[in-house]
């Protein structure tokens, strides 16, 4: 079905380009009208954009398999410098003691006793100190530039990435199925409008023929009144019938104009396009074979785009359930980065750019979320069950649709065959009534009754003919083969 629509759309582009301005007198076939409608229909264009959206989302989901590379950078101004010390620092020194083989602090000693002297704070007083000025440990950080390039490679995300890729794939299939379903709706609308024009054109010609019959009868009765073999009442009854037929002709003509406009609108053409249809002068159908009533429903299910869309919905719900399950599983990713800054502290304090690489792994294990992740999973599971129930209901409805459409198609063929017989009988009845009127053995009422029966039979034949075509189209639609 998808391949057929693709080929059909390719042909339609060429047809639509030529059909945007329909040449006067050019006869359009049903297939050409379908093609123009498919190309110009706004809903079809929206469906096409949704397919593109699904394609981009599928590419986005596939990108999650690949490593992500990001850059982050910034600048910061600081009001003050940073200092490690609050004041100058004096550190005590040591001298090597050969007797002990270790280093001893250089302390002030009592000359009399040789013992180290303590200051007022209870601490020993160093004899010598190493001075570290506060300025030596004060750094200029007024202007700080920093940045990092990070690489993240997912290793195991609980199956979320795989599920998202499948989900977006099904979403694309869903969009295509909805596009196909919309195409069937457009084609069915075109067929209905197309055969409506054909029907009204045939009825317009029929109404013209009926007016001509009454007009001829009116003239004959007028001559008979002049000769005294008919009454004025006969003439008035024919006049009334003739005027009524002319009113009906005007109504049919107006309906025909409006139906052409409706078809032009569906095909995407200007409303005043001079559309002439190839089947306007159709007289009947030769193939009156009875449609089948039994079909392989599995083939019908697979061919129906609406059922395909429901199946994609089930598949999407299944993958959403898998995504919910992934939130309860560990996630593991490999992380690498290169960080740099100015100033930097990699080799003392330096006011220039410098950086370093780092590599690691990050593991996240969900432990307890008060049942939130589990309830999310159960909600997705319930949604999948809902979609499956909808599919079962839809299949039952499709079974009913197919049965109804098949019986209706059979009924239309039978009705057409019967109306064909009635039309032939009405033609013969009109012929004999007209001949009898000319011979003077039939009244004007007899002729008008025959003409009325003739009009009704031909009108019913037109309706039956159009109904055969529409029933056949509807049967194809419910079978998924339109």
Short mmCIF file of C-alpha atoms in Angstrom, two decimals, residues 136-455:
data_model
loop_
_atom_site.label_atom_id
_atom_site.label_comp_id
_atom_site.label_asym_id
_atom_site.label_seq_id
_atom_site.Cartn_x
_atom_site.Cartn_y
_atom_site.Cartn_z
CA UNK A 136 54.30 36.40 48.51
CA UNK A 137 51.15 34.29 49.06
CA UNK A 138 48.65 36.83 47.68
CA UNK A 139 47.30 36.11 44.20
CA UNK A 140 45.53 38.28 41.65
CA UNK A 141 42.17 36.68 40.77
CA UNK A 142 40.35 39.80 39.60
CA UNK A 143 39.89 38.37 36.09
CA UNK A 144 39.35 34.60 35.87
CA UNK A 145 38.73 32.70 32.61
CA UNK A 146 37.76 29.01 32.71
CA UNK A 147 36.36 26.27 30.47
CA UNK A 148 36.03 22.55 29.90
CA UNK A 149 35.46 20.17 26.98
CA UNK A 150 33.53 17.11 28.15
CA UNK A 151 32.91 13.78 26.41
CA UNK A 152 30.15 11.48 27.69
CA UNK A 153 29.68 7.97 26.28
CA UNK A 154 26.64 6.02 27.53
CA UNK A 155 27.47 2.41 28.24
CA UNK A 156 24.27 1.08 29.83
CA UNK A 157 21.18 3.24 30.36
CA UNK A 158 18.81 0.50 31.43
CA UNK A 159 17.69 -0.12 27.85
CA UNK A 160 16.24 3.40 27.53
CA UNK A 161 18.23 4.32 24.40
CA UNK A 162 17.26 1.13 22.56
CA UNK A 163 13.61 1.62 23.54
CA UNK A 164 13.60 5.27 22.43
CA UNK A 165 15.04 4.31 19.04
CA UNK A 166 12.35 1.69 18.54
CA UNK A 167 9.70 4.12 19.76
CA UNK A 168 10.66 6.80 17.25
CA UNK A 169 10.76 4.18 14.49
CA UNK A 170 7.22 3.15 15.35
CA UNK A 171 6.22 6.83 15.54
CA UNK A 172 7.39 7.28 11.95
CA UNK A 173 5.40 4.21 10.87
CA UNK A 174 2.40 5.64 12.71
CA UNK A 175 2.73 8.95 10.87
CA UNK A 176 2.92 7.12 7.54
CA UNK A 177 -0.13 5.01 8.38
CA UNK A 178 -2.08 8.15 9.30
CA UNK A 179 -0.94 9.73 6.03
CA UNK A 180 -2.20 6.69 4.11
CA UNK A 181 -5.51 6.81 5.98
CA UNK A 182 -5.91 10.51 5.19
CA UNK A 183 -5.12 9.74 1.53
CA UNK A 184 -7.96 7.22 1.45
CA UNK A 185 -10.32 9.80 2.96
CA UNK A 186 -9.28 12.35 0.33
CA UNK A 187 -9.75 9.86 -2.50
CA UNK A 188 -13.17 8.85 -1.20
CA UNK A 189 -14.20 12.52 -0.97
CA UNK A 190 -12.99 13.10 -4.53
CA UNK A 191 -14.93 10.10 -5.80
CA UNK A 192 -18.11 11.28 -4.08
CA UNK A 193 -17.78 14.78 -5.56
CA UNK A 194 -16.77 13.43 -8.97
CA UNK A 195 -19.75 11.10 -9.31
CA UNK A 196 -22.03 13.79 -7.93
CA UNK A 197 -21.06 15.97 -10.90
CA UNK A 198 -21.57 13.04 -13.28
CA UNK A 199 -24.97 12.33 -11.73
CA UNK A 200 -26.15 15.93 -11.97
CA UNK A 201 -24.86 16.27 -15.51
CA UNK A 202 -26.83 13.17 -16.51
CA UNK A 203 -29.92 14.47 -14.73
CA UNK A 204 -29.49 17.83 -16.39
CA UNK A 205 -29.49 16.16 -19.79
CA UNK A 206 -32.46 14.08 -18.71
CA UNK A 207 -34.30 17.20 -17.53
CA UNK A 208 -33.57 18.87 -20.88
CA UNK A 209 -34.98 15.85 -22.72
CA UNK A 210 -38.05 15.90 -20.48
CA UNK A 211 -38.59 19.62 -21.18
CA UNK A 212 -38.26 18.95 -24.91
CA UNK A 213 -40.85 16.16 -24.68
CA UNK A 214 -43.29 18.42 -22.85
CA UNK A 215 -42.57 21.29 -25.19
CA UNK A 216 -43.31 19.09 -28.20
CA UNK A 217 -46.48 17.84 -26.51
CA UNK A 218 -47.48 21.42 -25.69
CA UNK A 219 -47.15 22.46 -29.32
CA UNK A 220 -49.18 19.46 -30.52
CA UNK A 221 -51.93 20.10 -27.99
CA UNK A 222 -51.98 23.77 -29.05
CA UNK A 223 -52.56 22.71 -32.64
CA UNK A 224 -55.27 20.32 -31.52
CA UNK A 225 -56.99 23.09 -29.54
CA UNK A 226 -56.90 25.28 -32.63
CA UNK A 227 -58.49 22.45 -34.61
CA UNK A 228 -61.10 21.88 -31.90
CA UNK A 229 -60.08 18.32 -31.06
CA UNK A 230 -58.64 19.24 -27.62
CA UNK A 231 -59.78 21.51 -24.83
CA UNK A 232 -58.04 24.48 -23.22
CA UNK A 233 -57.92 22.48 -20.01
CA UNK A 234 -55.69 19.96 -21.77
CA UNK A 235 -53.44 22.80 -22.92
CA UNK A 236 -53.27 24.31 -19.41
CA UNK A 237 -52.38 21.00 -17.78
CA UNK A 238 -49.51 20.55 -20.23
CA UNK A 239 -48.37 24.17 -19.65
CA UNK A 240 -48.27 23.62 -15.90
CA UNK A 241 -46.26 20.44 -16.36
CA UNK A 242 -43.88 22.22 -18.77
CA UNK A 243 -43.29 25.16 -16.42
CA UNK A 244 -42.62 22.78 -13.53
CA UNK A 245 -40.12 20.85 -15.66
CA UNK A 246 -38.34 24.09 -16.59
CA UNK A 247 -38.06 25.04 -12.90
CA UNK A 248 -36.62 21.61 -12.17
CA UNK A 249 -34.16 22.05 -15.04
CA UNK A 250 -32.97 25.35 -13.54
CA UNK A 251 -32.51 23.72 -10.13
CA UNK A 252 -30.49 20.88 -11.61
CA UNK A 253 -28.37 23.34 -13.58
CA UNK A 254 -27.59 25.35 -10.45
CA UNK A 255 -26.81 22.17 -8.54
CA UNK A 256 -24.45 21.09 -11.32
CA UNK A 257 -22.55 24.40 -11.13
CA UNK A 258 -22.22 24.13 -7.36
CA UNK A 259 -21.11 20.50 -7.52
CA UNK A 260 -18.36 21.45 -10.01
CA UNK A 261 -17.20 24.12 -7.58
CA UNK A 262 -17.14 21.58 -4.75
CA UNK A 263 -15.04 19.19 -6.84
CA UNK A 264 -12.68 22.01 -7.82
CA UNK A 265 -12.23 22.95 -4.17
CA UNK A 266 -11.39 19.37 -3.20
CA UNK A 267 -8.89 19.15 -6.09
CA UNK A 268 -7.24 22.39 -5.00
CA UNK A 269 -8.30 24.34 -8.10
CA UNK A 270 -9.96 27.77 -8.33
CA UNK A 271 -13.72 27.51 -7.83
CA UNK A 272 -14.40 28.95 -11.28
CA UNK A 273 -12.21 26.38 -13.05
CA UNK A 274 -13.97 25.13 -16.22
CA UNK A 275 -13.89 21.47 -15.20
CA UNK A 276 -15.15 18.91 -17.69
CA UNK A 277 -15.13 15.29 -16.55
CA UNK A 278 -14.34 12.30 -18.71
CA UNK A 279 -17.33 10.33 -17.43
CA UNK A 280 -19.95 13.06 -17.83
CA UNK A 281 -21.56 11.30 -20.78
CA UNK A 282 -21.39 7.82 -19.28
CA UNK A 283 -24.39 5.73 -20.32
CA UNK A 284 -23.95 2.63 -18.20
CA UNK A 285 -21.61 -0.05 -16.96
CA UNK A 286 -20.75 -3.33 -18.59
CA UNK A 287 -19.26 -5.11 -15.59
CA UNK A 288 -22.16 -6.07 -13.34
CA UNK A 289 -20.41 -8.96 -11.59
CA UNK A 290 -21.49 -9.48 -8.02
CA UNK A 291 -18.90 -8.43 -5.42
CA UNK A 292 -17.78 -11.14 -3.02
CA UNK A 293 -19.13 -11.20 0.51
CA UNK A 294 -16.34 -13.21 2.17
CA UNK A 295 -12.77 -11.94 2.46
CA UNK A 296 -9.55 -12.96 4.18
CA UNK A 297 -9.82 -10.65 7.17
CA UNK A 298 -6.16 -11.02 8.10
CA UNK A 299 -5.25 -9.50 4.74
CA UNK A 300 -7.83 -6.77 5.30
CA UNK A 301 -6.37 -6.03 8.75
CA UNK A 302 -2.87 -5.70 7.33
CA UNK A 303 -4.07 -3.51 4.46
CA UNK A 304 -6.10 -1.09 6.57
CA UNK A 305 -3.97 1.99 7.42
CA UNK A 306 -6.10 2.83 10.45
CA UNK A 307 -5.43 -0.62 11.93
CA UNK A 308 -1.74 -0.24 11.12
CA UNK A 309 -1.82 3.04 13.02
CA UNK A 310 -3.40 1.31 16.03
CA UNK A 311 -0.77 -1.43 15.88
CA UNK A 312 1.96 1.22 15.88
CA UNK A 313 0.24 2.73 18.91
CA UNK A 314 0.48 -0.62 20.68
CA UNK A 315 4.16 -0.89 19.77
CA UNK A 316 4.81 2.66 21.00
CA UNK A 317 3.07 1.91 24.29
CA UNK A 318 5.26 -1.18 24.67
CA UNK A 319 8.42 0.86 24.23
CA UNK A 320 7.15 3.51 26.63
CA UNK A 321 6.78 0.70 29.15
CA UNK A 322 10.40 -0.27 28.44
CA UNK A 323 11.51 3.33 29.02
CA UNK A 324 9.66 3.33 32.34
CA UNK A 325 11.43 0.08 33.27
CA UNK A 326 14.80 1.70 32.49
CA UNK A 327 14.23 4.27 35.23
CA UNK A 328 14.46 1.41 37.77
CA UNK A 329 17.77 0.03 36.42
CA UNK A 330 21.39 1.20 36.89
CA UNK A 331 22.90 3.69 34.46
CA UNK A 332 26.59 3.61 33.54
CA UNK A 333 28.47 6.16 31.45
CA UNK A 334 32.09 6.88 30.59
CA UNK A 335 33.12 10.52 31.13
CA UNK A 336 36.22 12.32 29.88
CA UNK A 337 37.05 16.01 30.02
CA UNK A 338 39.75 18.60 29.44
CA UNK A 339 39.52 21.52 31.88
CA UNK A 340 41.51 24.76 31.65
CA UNK A 341 41.64 28.15 33.34
CA UNK A 342 43.48 31.44 33.47
CA UNK A 343 45.02 31.96 36.02
CA UNK A 344 45.90 28.35 36.83
CA UNK A 345 47.61 26.50 39.67
CA UNK A 346 49.11 23.56 37.76
CA UNK A 347 52.69 24.84 38.11
CA UNK A 348 52.49 27.47 40.79
CA UNK A 349 50.23 30.48 40.34
CA UNK A 350 50.41 31.49 36.69
CA UNK A 351 48.38 34.09 34.85
CA UNK A 352 48.04 32.15 31.59
CA UNK A 353 45.87 29.37 30.19
CA UNK A 354 46.68 25.81 31.16
CA UNK A 355 44.65 22.66 31.60
CA UNK A 356 44.60 18.89 32.09
CA UNK A 357 42.71 15.78 30.99
CA UNK A 358 40.58 13.63 33.28
CA UNK A 359 38.78 10.33 32.61
CA UNK A 360 36.27 8.48 34.76
CA UNK A 361 33.03 6.51 34.95
CA UNK A 362 29.71 7.47 36.48
CA UNK A 363 27.29 4.88 37.86
CA UNK A 364 23.78 5.71 39.02
CA UNK A 365 21.73 3.09 40.87
CA UNK A 366 18.12 3.92 41.83
CA UNK A 367 17.50 2.78 45.39
CA UNK A 368 14.24 4.19 46.71
CA UNK A 369 11.77 6.60 45.13
CA UNK A 370 8.64 5.77 47.13
CA UNK A 371 7.20 3.69 44.30
CA UNK A 372 7.30 6.55 41.78
CA UNK A 373 9.23 4.66 39.09
CA UNK A 374 7.22 1.49 39.64
CA UNK A 375 3.92 3.34 39.29
CA UNK A 376 5.21 4.97 36.14
CA UNK A 377 5.90 1.50 34.74
CA UNK A 378 2.45 0.20 35.71
CA UNK A 379 0.79 3.24 34.10
CA UNK A 380 2.64 2.53 30.84
CA UNK A 381 1.57 -1.11 31.08
CA UNK A 382 -2.08 -0.08 31.49
CA UNK A 383 -1.79 2.23 28.48
CA UNK A 384 -0.55 -0.67 26.38
CA UNK A 385 -3.53 -2.76 27.52
CA UNK A 386 -5.88 0.07 26.52
CA UNK A 387 -4.37 0.20 23.05
CA UNK A 388 -4.72 -3.56 22.66
CA UNK A 389 -8.40 -3.38 23.65
CA UNK A 390 -8.93 -0.58 21.11
CA UNK A 391 -7.36 -2.79 18.45
CA UNK A 392 -9.73 -5.65 19.27
CA UNK A 393 -12.72 -3.31 19.09
CA UNK A 394 -11.48 -1.80 15.81
CA UNK A 395 -11.13 -5.24 14.22
CA UNK A 396 -14.69 -6.07 15.18
CA UNK A 397 -15.87 -2.81 13.61
CA UNK A 398 -13.86 -3.56 10.47
CA UNK A 399 -15.52 -6.97 10.21
CA UNK A 400 -18.90 -5.26 10.34
CA UNK A 401 -17.85 -2.58 7.84
CA UNK A 402 -16.66 -5.15 5.33
CA UNK A 403 -19.89 -7.16 5.61
CA UNK A 404 -22.05 -4.07 5.25
CA UNK A 405 -20.04 -2.68 2.34
CA UNK A 406 -20.06 -6.02 0.51
CA UNK A 407 -23.83 -6.45 0.85
CA UNK A 408 -24.41 -2.84 -0.09
CA UNK A 409 -22.25 -3.27 -3.21
CA UNK A 410 -24.23 -6.39 -4.16
CA UNK A 411 -27.46 -4.54 -3.58
CA UNK A 412 -26.32 -1.67 -5.81
CA UNK A 413 -25.55 -4.06 -8.67
CA UNK A 414 -28.94 -5.74 -8.33
CA UNK A 415 -30.69 -2.36 -8.17
CA UNK A 416 -28.87 -1.19 -11.28
CA UNK A 417 -29.91 -4.30 -13.19
CA UNK A 418 -33.56 -3.82 -12.17
CA UNK A 419 -33.60 -0.10 -12.98
CA UNK A 420 -32.09 -0.92 -16.37
CA UNK A 421 -35.06 -3.17 -17.09
CA UNK A 422 -37.46 -0.52 -15.77
CA UNK A 423 -35.86 2.10 -18.01
CA UNK A 424 -36.30 -0.06 -21.09
CA UNK A 425 -39.94 -0.65 -20.15
CA UNK A 426 -40.48 3.09 -19.60
CA UNK A 427 -38.95 3.88 -22.99
CA UNK A 428 -41.29 1.43 -24.68
CA UNK A 429 -44.28 2.70 -22.71
CA UNK A 430 -43.50 6.29 -23.77
CA UNK A 431 -43.12 5.24 -27.38
CA UNK A 432 -46.47 3.46 -27.47
CA UNK A 433 -48.24 6.29 -25.60
CA UNK A 434 -46.87 8.89 -28.00
CA UNK A 435 -47.89 6.79 -31.00
CA UNK A 436 -51.36 6.24 -29.53
CA UNK A 437 -51.72 10.00 -28.91
CA UNK A 438 -50.84 10.71 -32.52
CA UNK A 439 -53.43 8.13 -33.61
CA UNK A 440 -56.00 9.81 -31.37
CA UNK A 441 -56.58 6.83 -29.09
CA UNK A 442 -54.74 8.30 -26.05
CA UNK A 443 -55.27 11.49 -24.08
CA UNK A 444 -52.71 14.09 -23.01
CA UNK A 445 -52.94 12.70 -19.50
CA UNK A 446 -51.89 9.30 -20.80
CA UNK A 447 -48.87 10.82 -22.54
CA UNK A 448 -47.85 12.92 -19.54
CA UNK A 449 -48.13 9.87 -17.27
CA UNK A 450 -45.87 7.95 -19.64
CA UNK A 451 -43.42 10.88 -19.75
CA UNK A 452 -43.40 11.11 -15.94
CA UNK A 453 -42.77 7.37 -15.65
CA UNK A 454 -40.01 7.72 -18.27
CA UNK A 455 -38.39 10.56 -16.28
#
